[in-house]
Short mmCIF file of N, CA and C in Angstrom, two decimals:
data_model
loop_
_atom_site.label_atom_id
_atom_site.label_comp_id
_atom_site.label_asym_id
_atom_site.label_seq_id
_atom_site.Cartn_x
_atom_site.Cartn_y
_atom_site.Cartn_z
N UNK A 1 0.69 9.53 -13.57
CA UNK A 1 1.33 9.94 -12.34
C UNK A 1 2.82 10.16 -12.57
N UNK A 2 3.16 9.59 -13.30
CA UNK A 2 4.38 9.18 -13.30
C UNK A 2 5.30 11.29 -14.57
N UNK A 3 3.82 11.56 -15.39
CA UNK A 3 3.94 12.49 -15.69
C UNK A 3 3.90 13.91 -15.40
N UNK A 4 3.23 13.23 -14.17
CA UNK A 4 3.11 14.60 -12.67
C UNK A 4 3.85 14.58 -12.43
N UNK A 5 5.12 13.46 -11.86
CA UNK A 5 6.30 13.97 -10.83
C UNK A 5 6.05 12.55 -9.28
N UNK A 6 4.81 12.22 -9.89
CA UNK A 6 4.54 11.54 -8.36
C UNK A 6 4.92 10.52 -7.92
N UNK A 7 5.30 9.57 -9.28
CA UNK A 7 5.86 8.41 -8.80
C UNK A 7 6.93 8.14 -10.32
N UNK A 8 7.85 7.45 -9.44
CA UNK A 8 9.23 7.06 -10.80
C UNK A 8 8.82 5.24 -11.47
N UNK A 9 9.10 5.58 -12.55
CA UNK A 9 9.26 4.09 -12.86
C UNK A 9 10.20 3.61 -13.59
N UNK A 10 11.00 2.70 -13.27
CA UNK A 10 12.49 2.46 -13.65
C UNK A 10 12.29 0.53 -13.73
N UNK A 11 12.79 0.20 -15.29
CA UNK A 11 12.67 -1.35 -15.14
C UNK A 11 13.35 -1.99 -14.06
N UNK A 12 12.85 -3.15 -13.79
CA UNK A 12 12.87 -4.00 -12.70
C UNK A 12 13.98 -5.44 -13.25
N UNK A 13 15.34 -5.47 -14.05
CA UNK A 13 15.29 -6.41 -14.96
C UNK A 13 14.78 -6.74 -16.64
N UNK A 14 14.86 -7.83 -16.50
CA UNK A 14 14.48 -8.12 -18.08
C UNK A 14 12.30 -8.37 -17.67
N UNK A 15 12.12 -8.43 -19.04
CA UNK A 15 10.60 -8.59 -19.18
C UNK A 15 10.00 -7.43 -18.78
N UNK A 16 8.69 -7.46 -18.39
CA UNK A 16 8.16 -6.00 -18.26
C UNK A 16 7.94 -5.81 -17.26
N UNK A 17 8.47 -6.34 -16.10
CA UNK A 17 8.63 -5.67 -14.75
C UNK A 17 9.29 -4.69 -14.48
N UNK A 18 7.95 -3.52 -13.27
CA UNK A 18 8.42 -2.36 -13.78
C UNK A 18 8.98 -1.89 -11.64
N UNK A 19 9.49 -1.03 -11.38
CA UNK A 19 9.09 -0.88 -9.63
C UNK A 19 8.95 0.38 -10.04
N UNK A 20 7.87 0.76 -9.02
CA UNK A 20 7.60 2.25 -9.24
C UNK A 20 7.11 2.36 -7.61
N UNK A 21 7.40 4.23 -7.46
CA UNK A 21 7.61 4.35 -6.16
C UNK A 21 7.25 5.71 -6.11
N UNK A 22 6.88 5.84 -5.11
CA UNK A 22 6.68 7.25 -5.14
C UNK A 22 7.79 8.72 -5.02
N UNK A 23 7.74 9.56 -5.63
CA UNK A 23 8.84 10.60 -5.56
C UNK A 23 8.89 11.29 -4.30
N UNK A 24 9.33 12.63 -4.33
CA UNK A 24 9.15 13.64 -2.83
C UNK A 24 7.68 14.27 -3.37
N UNK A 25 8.04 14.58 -4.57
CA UNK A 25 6.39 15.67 -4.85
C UNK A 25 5.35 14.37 -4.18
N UNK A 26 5.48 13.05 -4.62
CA UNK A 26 4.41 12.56 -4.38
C UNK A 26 4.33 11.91 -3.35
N UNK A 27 5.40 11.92 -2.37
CA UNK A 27 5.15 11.83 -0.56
C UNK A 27 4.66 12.89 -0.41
N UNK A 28 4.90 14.44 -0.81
CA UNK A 28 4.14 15.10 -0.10
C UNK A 28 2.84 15.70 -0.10
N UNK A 29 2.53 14.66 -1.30
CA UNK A 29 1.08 15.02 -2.07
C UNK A 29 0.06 14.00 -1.48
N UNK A 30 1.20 13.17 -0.90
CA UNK A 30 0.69 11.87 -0.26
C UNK A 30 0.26 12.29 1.00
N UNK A 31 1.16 13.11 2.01
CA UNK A 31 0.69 13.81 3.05
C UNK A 31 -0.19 14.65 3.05
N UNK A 32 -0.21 15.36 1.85
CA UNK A 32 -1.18 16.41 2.03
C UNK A 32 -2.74 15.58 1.97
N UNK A 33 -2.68 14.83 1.25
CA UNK A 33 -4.05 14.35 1.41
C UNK A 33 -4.69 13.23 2.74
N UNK A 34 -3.87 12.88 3.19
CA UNK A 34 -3.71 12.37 4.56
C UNK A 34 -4.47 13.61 5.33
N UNK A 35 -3.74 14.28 5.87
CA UNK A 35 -4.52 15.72 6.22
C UNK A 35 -5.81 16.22 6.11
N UNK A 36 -5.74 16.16 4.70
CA UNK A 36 -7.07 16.74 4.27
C UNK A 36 -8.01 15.57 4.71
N UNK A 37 -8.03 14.64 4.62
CA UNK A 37 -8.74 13.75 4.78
C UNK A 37 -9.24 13.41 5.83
N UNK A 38 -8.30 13.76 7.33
CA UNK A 38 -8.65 13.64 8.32
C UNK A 38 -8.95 14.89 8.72
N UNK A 39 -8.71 16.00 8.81
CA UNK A 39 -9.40 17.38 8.71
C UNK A 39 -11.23 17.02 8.33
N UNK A 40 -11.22 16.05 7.20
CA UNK A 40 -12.84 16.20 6.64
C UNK A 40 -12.88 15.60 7.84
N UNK A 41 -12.96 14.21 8.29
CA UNK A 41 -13.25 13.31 9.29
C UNK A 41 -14.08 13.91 10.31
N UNK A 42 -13.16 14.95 10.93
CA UNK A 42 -12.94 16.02 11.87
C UNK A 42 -14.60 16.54 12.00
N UNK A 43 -14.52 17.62 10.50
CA UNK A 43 -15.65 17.96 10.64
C UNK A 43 -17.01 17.32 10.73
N UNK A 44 -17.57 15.92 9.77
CA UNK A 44 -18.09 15.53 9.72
C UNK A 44 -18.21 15.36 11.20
N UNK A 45 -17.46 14.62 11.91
CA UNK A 45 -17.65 13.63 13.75
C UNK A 45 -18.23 15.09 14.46
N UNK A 46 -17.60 16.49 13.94
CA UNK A 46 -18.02 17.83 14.94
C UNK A 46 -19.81 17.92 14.54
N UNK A 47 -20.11 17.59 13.32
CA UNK A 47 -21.55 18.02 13.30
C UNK A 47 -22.87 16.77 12.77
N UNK A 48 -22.12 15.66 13.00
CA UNK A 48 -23.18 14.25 12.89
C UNK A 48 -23.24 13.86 14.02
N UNK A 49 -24.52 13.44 14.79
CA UNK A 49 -24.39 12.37 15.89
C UNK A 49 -24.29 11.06 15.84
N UNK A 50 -24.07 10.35 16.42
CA UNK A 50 -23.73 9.02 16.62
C UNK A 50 -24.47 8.27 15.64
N UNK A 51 -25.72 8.43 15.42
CA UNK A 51 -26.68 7.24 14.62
C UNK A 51 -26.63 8.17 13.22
N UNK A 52 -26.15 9.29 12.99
CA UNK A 52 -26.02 9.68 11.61
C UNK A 52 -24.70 9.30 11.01
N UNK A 53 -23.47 9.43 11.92
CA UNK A 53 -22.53 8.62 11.55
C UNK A 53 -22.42 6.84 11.06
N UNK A 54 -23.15 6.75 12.25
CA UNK A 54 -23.59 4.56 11.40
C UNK A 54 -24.28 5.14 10.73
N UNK A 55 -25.52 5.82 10.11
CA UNK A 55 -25.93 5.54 8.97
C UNK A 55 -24.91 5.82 7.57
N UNK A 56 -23.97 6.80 8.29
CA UNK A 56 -22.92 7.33 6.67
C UNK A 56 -21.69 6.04 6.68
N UNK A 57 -21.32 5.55 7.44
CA UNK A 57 -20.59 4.60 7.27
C UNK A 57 -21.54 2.96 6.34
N UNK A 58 -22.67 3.11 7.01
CA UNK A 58 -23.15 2.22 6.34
C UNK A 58 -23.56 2.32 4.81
N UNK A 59 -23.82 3.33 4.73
CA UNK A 59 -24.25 3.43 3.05
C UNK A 59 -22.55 4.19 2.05
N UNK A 60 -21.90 4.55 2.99
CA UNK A 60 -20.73 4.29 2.38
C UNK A 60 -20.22 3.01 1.85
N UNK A 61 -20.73 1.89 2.50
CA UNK A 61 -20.19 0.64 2.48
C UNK A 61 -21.12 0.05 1.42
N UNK A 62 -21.98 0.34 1.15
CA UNK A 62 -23.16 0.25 -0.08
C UNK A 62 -22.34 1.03 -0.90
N UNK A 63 -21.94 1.91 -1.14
CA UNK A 63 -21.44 2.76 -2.32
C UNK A 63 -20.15 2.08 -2.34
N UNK A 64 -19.44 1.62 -1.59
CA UNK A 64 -17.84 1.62 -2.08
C UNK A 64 -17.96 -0.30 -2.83
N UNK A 65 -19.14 -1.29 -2.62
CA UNK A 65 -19.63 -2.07 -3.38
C UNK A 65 -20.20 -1.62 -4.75
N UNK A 66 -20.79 -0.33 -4.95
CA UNK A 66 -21.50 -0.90 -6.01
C UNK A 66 -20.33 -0.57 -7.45
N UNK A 67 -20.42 -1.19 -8.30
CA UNK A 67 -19.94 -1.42 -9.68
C UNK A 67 -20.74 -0.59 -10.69
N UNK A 68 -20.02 0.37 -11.61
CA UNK A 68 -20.36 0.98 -12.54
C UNK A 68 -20.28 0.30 -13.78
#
């Protein structure tokens, strides 16, 4: 990231503490996906009904558990 532009990292002191932060490219890369993300939201809520939505939240919640 840090070779994209998206976030800086500058030592923090002695030892290997590091602070890293995000740049402008990567606030606005940060926004852009904010957006996009709720844009998907959007569509999904325009064409699932109610009990297809609990079912995608629920097996989302199965997928964002399982371990590769």
């Amino acid at each position: 990231m840090v070779k994209e532009g998206l976030v800086s990292k500058k030592r923090a002191g002695t030892g290997r503490t590091f602070v890293i932060r995000l740049t402008l490219k990567g606030e606005k890369y940060r926004e852009f996906l904010i957006k996009e993300r709720r844009m998907a939201e959007e569509k999904l809520r325009a064409c699932l009904d109610s009990e297809e939505r609990v079912a995608l939240i629920r097996l989302l919640g199965v997928v964002a558990k399982f371990e590769i």
